[in-house]
Amino acid sequence: MPTDSYGGETVLQSKQVLEMITVANDFTLFVEKTDNYTRDQILIYFQRVLPVIYLKASLLPDIRVTDEEAVEHYVTEENWEIIFNAVREKLGQEDIFYFIDLHEKTQHDAIRASIAEGITDTYQDLKDFLLLIQKPQITFRENAVRECRHLFETRYGYKIVNCHAAIHYLLFQEGNSGGGDTEYMDIL
C-alpha cells in the first residue's frame, strides 16, 4: 500500500480525514432526524456545526487518486427532497434569505436563497463522502476524500458560509438571545 503524502492508507487514516468523517457523520445523522428537534435546536446546531464542517473540509489533504473513475453518488433526488422538505418545514418562512453572489460581475443584486437547500446540498455531498469512504477498495476512499475537498472548494463551502450568515441573523436578531440554553449540542 502506498504511503506517500498524496494517497494511500496513511493519508486516508490521517487526523484530518478522520475528523472530517466524524463531523460529517454527526451532521448527516442530525439532518436525517430533523423531525425530532425544534426549530431553535436545529438553528443552534447548524450555527455551531457549519463552521466546524468548513474548517475540517478546508484541512482535507490534496490526494492524488489512482483511478479517477472510482466515484459513486448515493443520495437520490428522492432522498434529497425528503431532507429538504423536512428542514424547510421546520424553518417555515425564515428559510428564505438573500445574499450577494461574489461570483457575479455586477455584485449589486441580492440573490434569493434557501437555508434548507444549502443544508440539503451540504448533506448530499457529505453523505456521498461517508458512503464512498466506507468502500473497501482504496481507490474509492481516495476519491471520497478528493471529491469531498473538491466539492467543498466549489459548492458546499459557499453554501455553508451563506447559510451560516442567515442562521446567525435568525438567532441573534434584535430581541433574540440566540437560544444558548438548548440542551442538545455536544457536536465535538
mmCIF file of C-alpha atoms in Angstrom:
data_model
loop_
_atom_site.group_PDB
_atom_site.id
_atom_site.type_symbol
_atom_site.label_atom_id
_atom_site.label_comp_id
_atom_site.label_asym_id
_atom_site.label_seq_id
_atom_site.Cartn_x
_atom_site.Cartn_y
_atom_site.Cartn_z
ATOM 1 C CA MET A 1 0.000 0.000 0.000
ATOM 2 C CA PRO A 2 1.357 3.410 -0.899
ATOM 3 C CA THR A 3 2.002 5.729 1.979
ATOM 4 C CA ASP A 4 3.088 8.947 0.261
ATOM 5 C CA SER A 5 1.517 12.278 1.155
ATOM 6 C CA TYR A 6 -0.862 12.219 -1.803
ATOM 7 C CA GLY A 7 -2.658 8.907 -1.313
ATOM 8 C CA GLY A 8 -2.604 5.555 0.333
ATOM 9 C CA GLU A 9 -3.716 4.246 3.679
ATOM 10 C CA THR A 10 -1.593 6.644 5.752
ATOM 11 C CA VAL A 11 -3.293 9.741 4.381
ATOM 12 C CA LEU A 12 -6.724 8.128 4.459
ATOM 13 C CA GLN A 13 -6.210 7.426 8.160
ATOM 14 C CA SER A 14 -4.808 10.871 8.893
ATOM 15 C CA LYS A 15 -6.231 13.061 11.640
ATOM 16 C CA GLN A 16 -7.699 15.451 9.054
ATOM 17 C CA VAL A 17 -9.644 12.712 7.248
ATOM 18 C CA LEU A 18 -10.816 11.012 10.445
ATOM 19 C CA GLU A 19 -12.040 14.313 11.896
ATOM 20 C CA MET A 20 -13.897 15.092 8.672
ATOM 21 C CA ILE A 21 -15.548 11.674 8.820
ATOM 22 C CA THR A 22 -16.575 12.323 12.422
ATOM 23 C CA VAL A 23 -18.139 15.740 11.841
ATOM 24 C CA ALA A 24 -19.765 14.647 8.556
ATOM 25 C CA ASN A 25 -21.287 11.640 10.288
ATOM 26 C CA ASP A 26 -22.638 13.755 13.153
ATOM 27 C CA PHE A 27 -24.073 16.300 10.724
ATOM 28 C CA THR A 28 -25.748 13.771 8.424
ATOM 29 C CA LEU A 29 -27.268 11.837 11.332
ATOM 30 C CA PHE A 30 -28.650 15.053 12.816
ATOM 31 C CA VAL A 31 -30.106 16.211 9.497
ATOM 32 C CA GLU A 32 -31.752 12.813 8.963
ATOM 33 C CA LYS A 33 -33.524 13.258 12.322
ATOM 34 C CA THR A 34 -34.658 16.851 11.776
ATOM 35 C CA ASP A 35 -38.222 15.916 12.747
ATOM 36 C CA ASN A 36 -37.028 15.094 16.289
ATOM 37 C CA TYR A 37 -35.854 18.653 17.003
ATOM 38 C CA THR A 38 -37.416 22.054 17.420
ATOM 39 C CA ARG A 39 -36.694 24.947 15.088
ATOM 40 C CA ASP A 40 -34.408 26.553 17.691
ATOM 41 C CA GLN A 41 -32.475 23.330 18.300
ATOM 42 C CA ILE A 42 -31.936 22.981 14.568
ATOM 43 C CA LEU A 43 -30.746 26.565 14.152
ATOM 44 C CA ILE A 44 -28.383 26.341 17.126
ATOM 45 C CA TYR A 45 -26.953 23.046 15.903
ATOM 46 C CA PHE A 46 -26.358 24.436 12.408
ATOM 47 C CA GLN A 47 -24.870 27.618 13.872
ATOM 48 C CA ARG A 48 -22.318 25.507 15.734
ATOM 49 C CA VAL A 49 -21.614 22.689 13.287
ATOM 50 C CA LEU A 50 -21.324 24.581 9.986
ATOM 51 C CA PRO A 51 -18.074 26.362 10.935
ATOM 52 C CA VAL A 52 -16.642 23.033 12.108
ATOM 53 C CA ILE A 53 -17.518 21.390 8.782
ATOM 54 C CA TYR A 54 -15.982 24.333 6.940
ATOM 55 C CA LEU A 55 -12.765 24.114 8.955
ATOM 56 C CA LYS A 56 -12.419 20.328 8.721
ATOM 57 C CA ALA A 57 -13.125 20.303 4.978
ATOM 58 C CA SER A 58 -10.551 23.054 4.404
ATOM 59 C CA LEU A 59 -7.924 20.861 6.096
ATOM 60 C CA LEU A 60 -8.509 17.774 3.951
ATOM 61 C CA PRO A 61 -5.340 16.659 2.156
ATOM 62 C CA ASP A 62 -4.988 17.073 -1.586
ATOM 63 C CA ILE A 63 -4.952 13.417 -2.601
ATOM 64 C CA ARG A 64 -3.675 12.099 -5.898
ATOM 65 C CA VAL A 65 -6.025 9.269 -6.850
ATOM 66 C CA THR A 66 -5.026 6.098 -8.675
ATOM 67 C CA ASP A 67 -8.368 5.696 -10.504
ATOM 68 C CA GLU A 68 -10.484 8.784 -11.161
ATOM 69 C CA GLU A 69 -13.444 6.644 -12.244
ATOM 70 C CA ALA A 70 -13.931 5.154 -8.759
ATOM 71 C CA VAL A 71 -16.570 7.692 -7.723
ATOM 72 C CA GLU A 72 -20.181 6.916 -6.902
ATOM 73 C CA HIS A 73 -23.081 9.029 -5.708
ATOM 74 C CA TYR A 74 -25.706 7.636 -3.383
ATOM 75 C CA VAL A 75 -28.119 10.395 -2.388
ATOM 76 C CA THR A 76 -31.011 10.185 -4.808
ATOM 77 C CA GLU A 77 -33.268 13.027 -5.855
ATOM 78 C CA GLU A 78 -35.994 11.488 -3.674
ATOM 79 C CA ASN A 79 -33.649 11.371 -0.636
ATOM 80 C CA TRP A 80 -32.683 14.987 -1.295
ATOM 81 C CA GLU A 81 -36.336 16.079 -1.475
ATOM 82 C CA ILE A 82 -37.202 14.344 1.822
ATOM 83 C CA ILE A 83 -34.352 16.076 3.675
ATOM 84 C CA PHE A 84 -35.052 19.432 2.010
ATOM 85 C CA ASN A 85 -38.753 19.347 2.871
ATOM 86 C CA ALA A 86 -38.090 18.346 6.492
ATOM 87 C CA VAL A 87 -35.647 21.217 7.048
ATOM 88 C CA ARG A 88 -37.782 23.726 5.144
ATOM 89 C CA GLU A 89 -40.876 22.738 7.132
ATOM 90 C CA LYS A 90 -39.055 23.359 10.430
ATOM 91 C CA LEU A 91 -37.806 26.782 9.318
ATOM 92 C CA GLY A 92 -41.016 27.933 7.675
ATOM 93 C CA GLN A 93 -40.879 31.461 6.259
ATOM 94 C CA GLU A 94 -37.478 32.004 7.875
ATOM 95 C CA ASP A 95 -35.959 29.549 5.372
ATOM 96 C CA ILE A 96 -35.528 32.246 2.718
ATOM 97 C CA PHE A 97 -32.662 34.736 2.818
ATOM 98 C CA TYR A 98 -30.818 36.997 0.393
ATOM 99 C CA PHE A 99 -27.113 37.331 -0.290
ATOM 100 C CA ILE A 100 -24.736 38.985 -2.721
ATOM 101 C CA ASP A 101 -23.051 36.464 -5.012
ATOM 102 C CA LEU A 102 -19.399 37.399 -5.299
ATOM 103 C CA HIS A 103 -19.125 35.343 -8.492
ATOM 104 C CA GLU A 104 -21.426 37.735 -10.302
ATOM 105 C CA LYS A 105 -19.725 40.571 -12.169
ATOM 106 C CA THR A 106 -22.165 43.243 -11.005
ATOM 107 C CA GLN A 107 -22.464 42.071 -7.368
ATOM 108 C CA HIS A 108 -25.257 44.594 -6.827
ATOM 109 C CA ASP A 109 -28.375 42.492 -6.827
ATOM 110 C CA ALA A 110 -29.201 40.251 -3.913
ATOM 111 C CA ILE A 111 -29.960 36.646 -4.760
ATOM 112 C CA ARG A 112 -32.758 34.730 -3.071
ATOM 113 C CA ALA A 113 -31.605 31.542 -1.344
ATOM 114 C CA SER A 114 -32.873 28.847 0.992
ATOM 115 C CA ILE A 115 -31.235 27.609 4.186
ATOM 116 C CA ALA A 116 -32.928 24.236 3.622
ATOM 117 C CA GLU A 117 -31.411 23.978 0.149
ATOM 118 C CA GLY A 118 -27.931 24.887 1.396
ATOM 119 C CA ILE A 119 -28.158 22.393 4.268
ATOM 120 C CA THR A 120 -29.520 19.672 1.987
ATOM 121 C CA ASP A 121 -26.819 20.233 -0.644
ATOM 122 C CA THR A 122 -24.187 20.012 2.102
ATOM 123 C CA TYR A 123 -25.884 16.885 3.438
ATOM 124 C CA GLN A 124 -25.820 15.307 -0.034
ATOM 125 C CA ASP A 125 -22.104 15.957 -0.530
ATOM 126 C CA LEU A 126 -21.166 14.742 2.948
ATOM 127 C CA LYS A 127 -23.427 11.670 2.848
ATOM 128 C CA ASP A 128 -21.923 10.653 -0.506
ATOM 129 C CA PHE A 129 -18.456 11.178 1.030
ATOM 130 C CA LEU A 130 -19.297 8.959 4.012
ATOM 131 C CA LEU A 131 -20.751 6.147 1.923
ATOM 132 C CA LEU A 132 -17.893 6.219 -0.579
ATOM 133 C CA ILE A 133 -15.160 6.250 2.056
ATOM 134 C CA GLN A 134 -16.627 3.075 3.599
ATOM 135 C CA LYS A 135 -15.863 1.079 0.454
ATOM 136 C CA PRO A 136 -13.094 -1.486 0.993
ATOM 137 C CA GLN A 137 -11.165 -0.528 -2.165
ATOM 138 C CA ILE A 138 -8.549 2.165 -1.612
ATOM 139 C CA THR A 139 -9.376 3.857 -4.938
ATOM 140 C CA PHE A 140 -12.920 4.616 -3.759
ATOM 141 C CA ARG A 141 -11.662 6.012 -0.460
ATOM 142 C CA GLU A 142 -9.078 8.180 -2.228
ATOM 143 C CA ASN A 143 -11.810 9.547 -4.474
ATOM 144 C CA ALA A 144 -14.085 10.137 -1.484
ATOM 145 C CA VAL A 145 -11.517 12.472 0.086
ATOM 146 C CA ARG A 146 -10.642 14.113 -3.211
ATOM 147 C CA GLU A 147 -14.305 14.669 -4.120
ATOM 148 C CA CYS A 148 -15.182 15.965 -0.642
ATOM 149 C CA ARG A 149 -12.363 18.504 -0.865
ATOM 150 C CA HIS A 150 -13.277 19.483 -4.438
ATOM 151 C CA LEU A 151 -16.978 19.927 -3.595
ATOM 152 C CA PHE A 152 -16.029 21.997 -0.548
ATOM 153 C CA GLU A 153 -13.989 24.320 -2.767
ATOM 154 C CA THR A 154 -16.632 24.600 -5.480
ATOM 155 C CA ARG A 155 -20.017 24.015 -3.857
ATOM 156 C CA TYR A 156 -20.815 23.340 -0.225
ATOM 157 C CA GLY A 157 -18.171 25.664 1.212
ATOM 158 C CA TYR A 158 -20.091 28.588 -0.300
ATOM 159 C CA LYS A 159 -23.392 27.144 0.874
ATOM 160 C CA ILE A 160 -22.065 26.870 4.434
ATOM 161 C CA VAL A 161 -20.847 30.478 4.505
ATOM 162 C CA ASN A 162 -24.079 31.904 3.122
ATOM 163 C CA CYS A 163 -26.374 29.769 5.283
ATOM 164 C CA HIS A 164 -24.317 30.472 8.379
ATOM 165 C CA ALA A 165 -24.791 34.214 7.949
ATOM 166 C CA ALA A 166 -28.568 33.757 7.607
ATOM 167 C CA ILE A 167 -28.701 31.438 10.628
ATOM 168 C CA HIS A 168 -26.657 33.897 12.679
ATOM 169 C CA TYR A 169 -29.154 36.624 11.829
ATOM 170 C CA LEU A 170 -32.112 34.421 12.816
ATOM 171 C CA LEU A 171 -30.531 33.525 16.147
ATOM 172 C CA PHE A 172 -29.259 36.964 17.105
ATOM 173 C CA GLN A 173 -31.675 39.417 15.505
ATOM 174 C CA GLU A 174 -32.867 42.180 17.778
ATOM 175 C CA GLY A 175 -34.671 40.792 20.811
ATOM 176 C CA ASN A 176 -33.380 37.248 20.393
ATOM 177 C CA SER A 177 -30.747 35.933 22.796
ATOM 178 C CA GLY A 178 -29.627 33.163 20.449
ATOM 179 C CA GLY A 179 -31.106 30.317 22.457
ATOM 180 C CA GLY A 180 -27.847 29.315 24.119
ATOM 181 C CA ASP A 181 -29.700 27.286 26.773
ATOM 182 C CA THR A 182 -30.698 24.472 24.401
ATOM 183 C CA GLU A 183 -29.767 21.104 25.887
ATOM 184 C CA TYR A 184 -28.514 19.230 22.765
ATOM 185 C CA MET A 185 -25.369 20.456 21.133
ATOM 186 C CA ASP A 186 -22.352 18.390 22.044
ATOM 187 C CA ILE A 187 -21.077 18.301 18.459
ATOM 188 C CA LEU A 188 -17.384 17.976 19.039
#
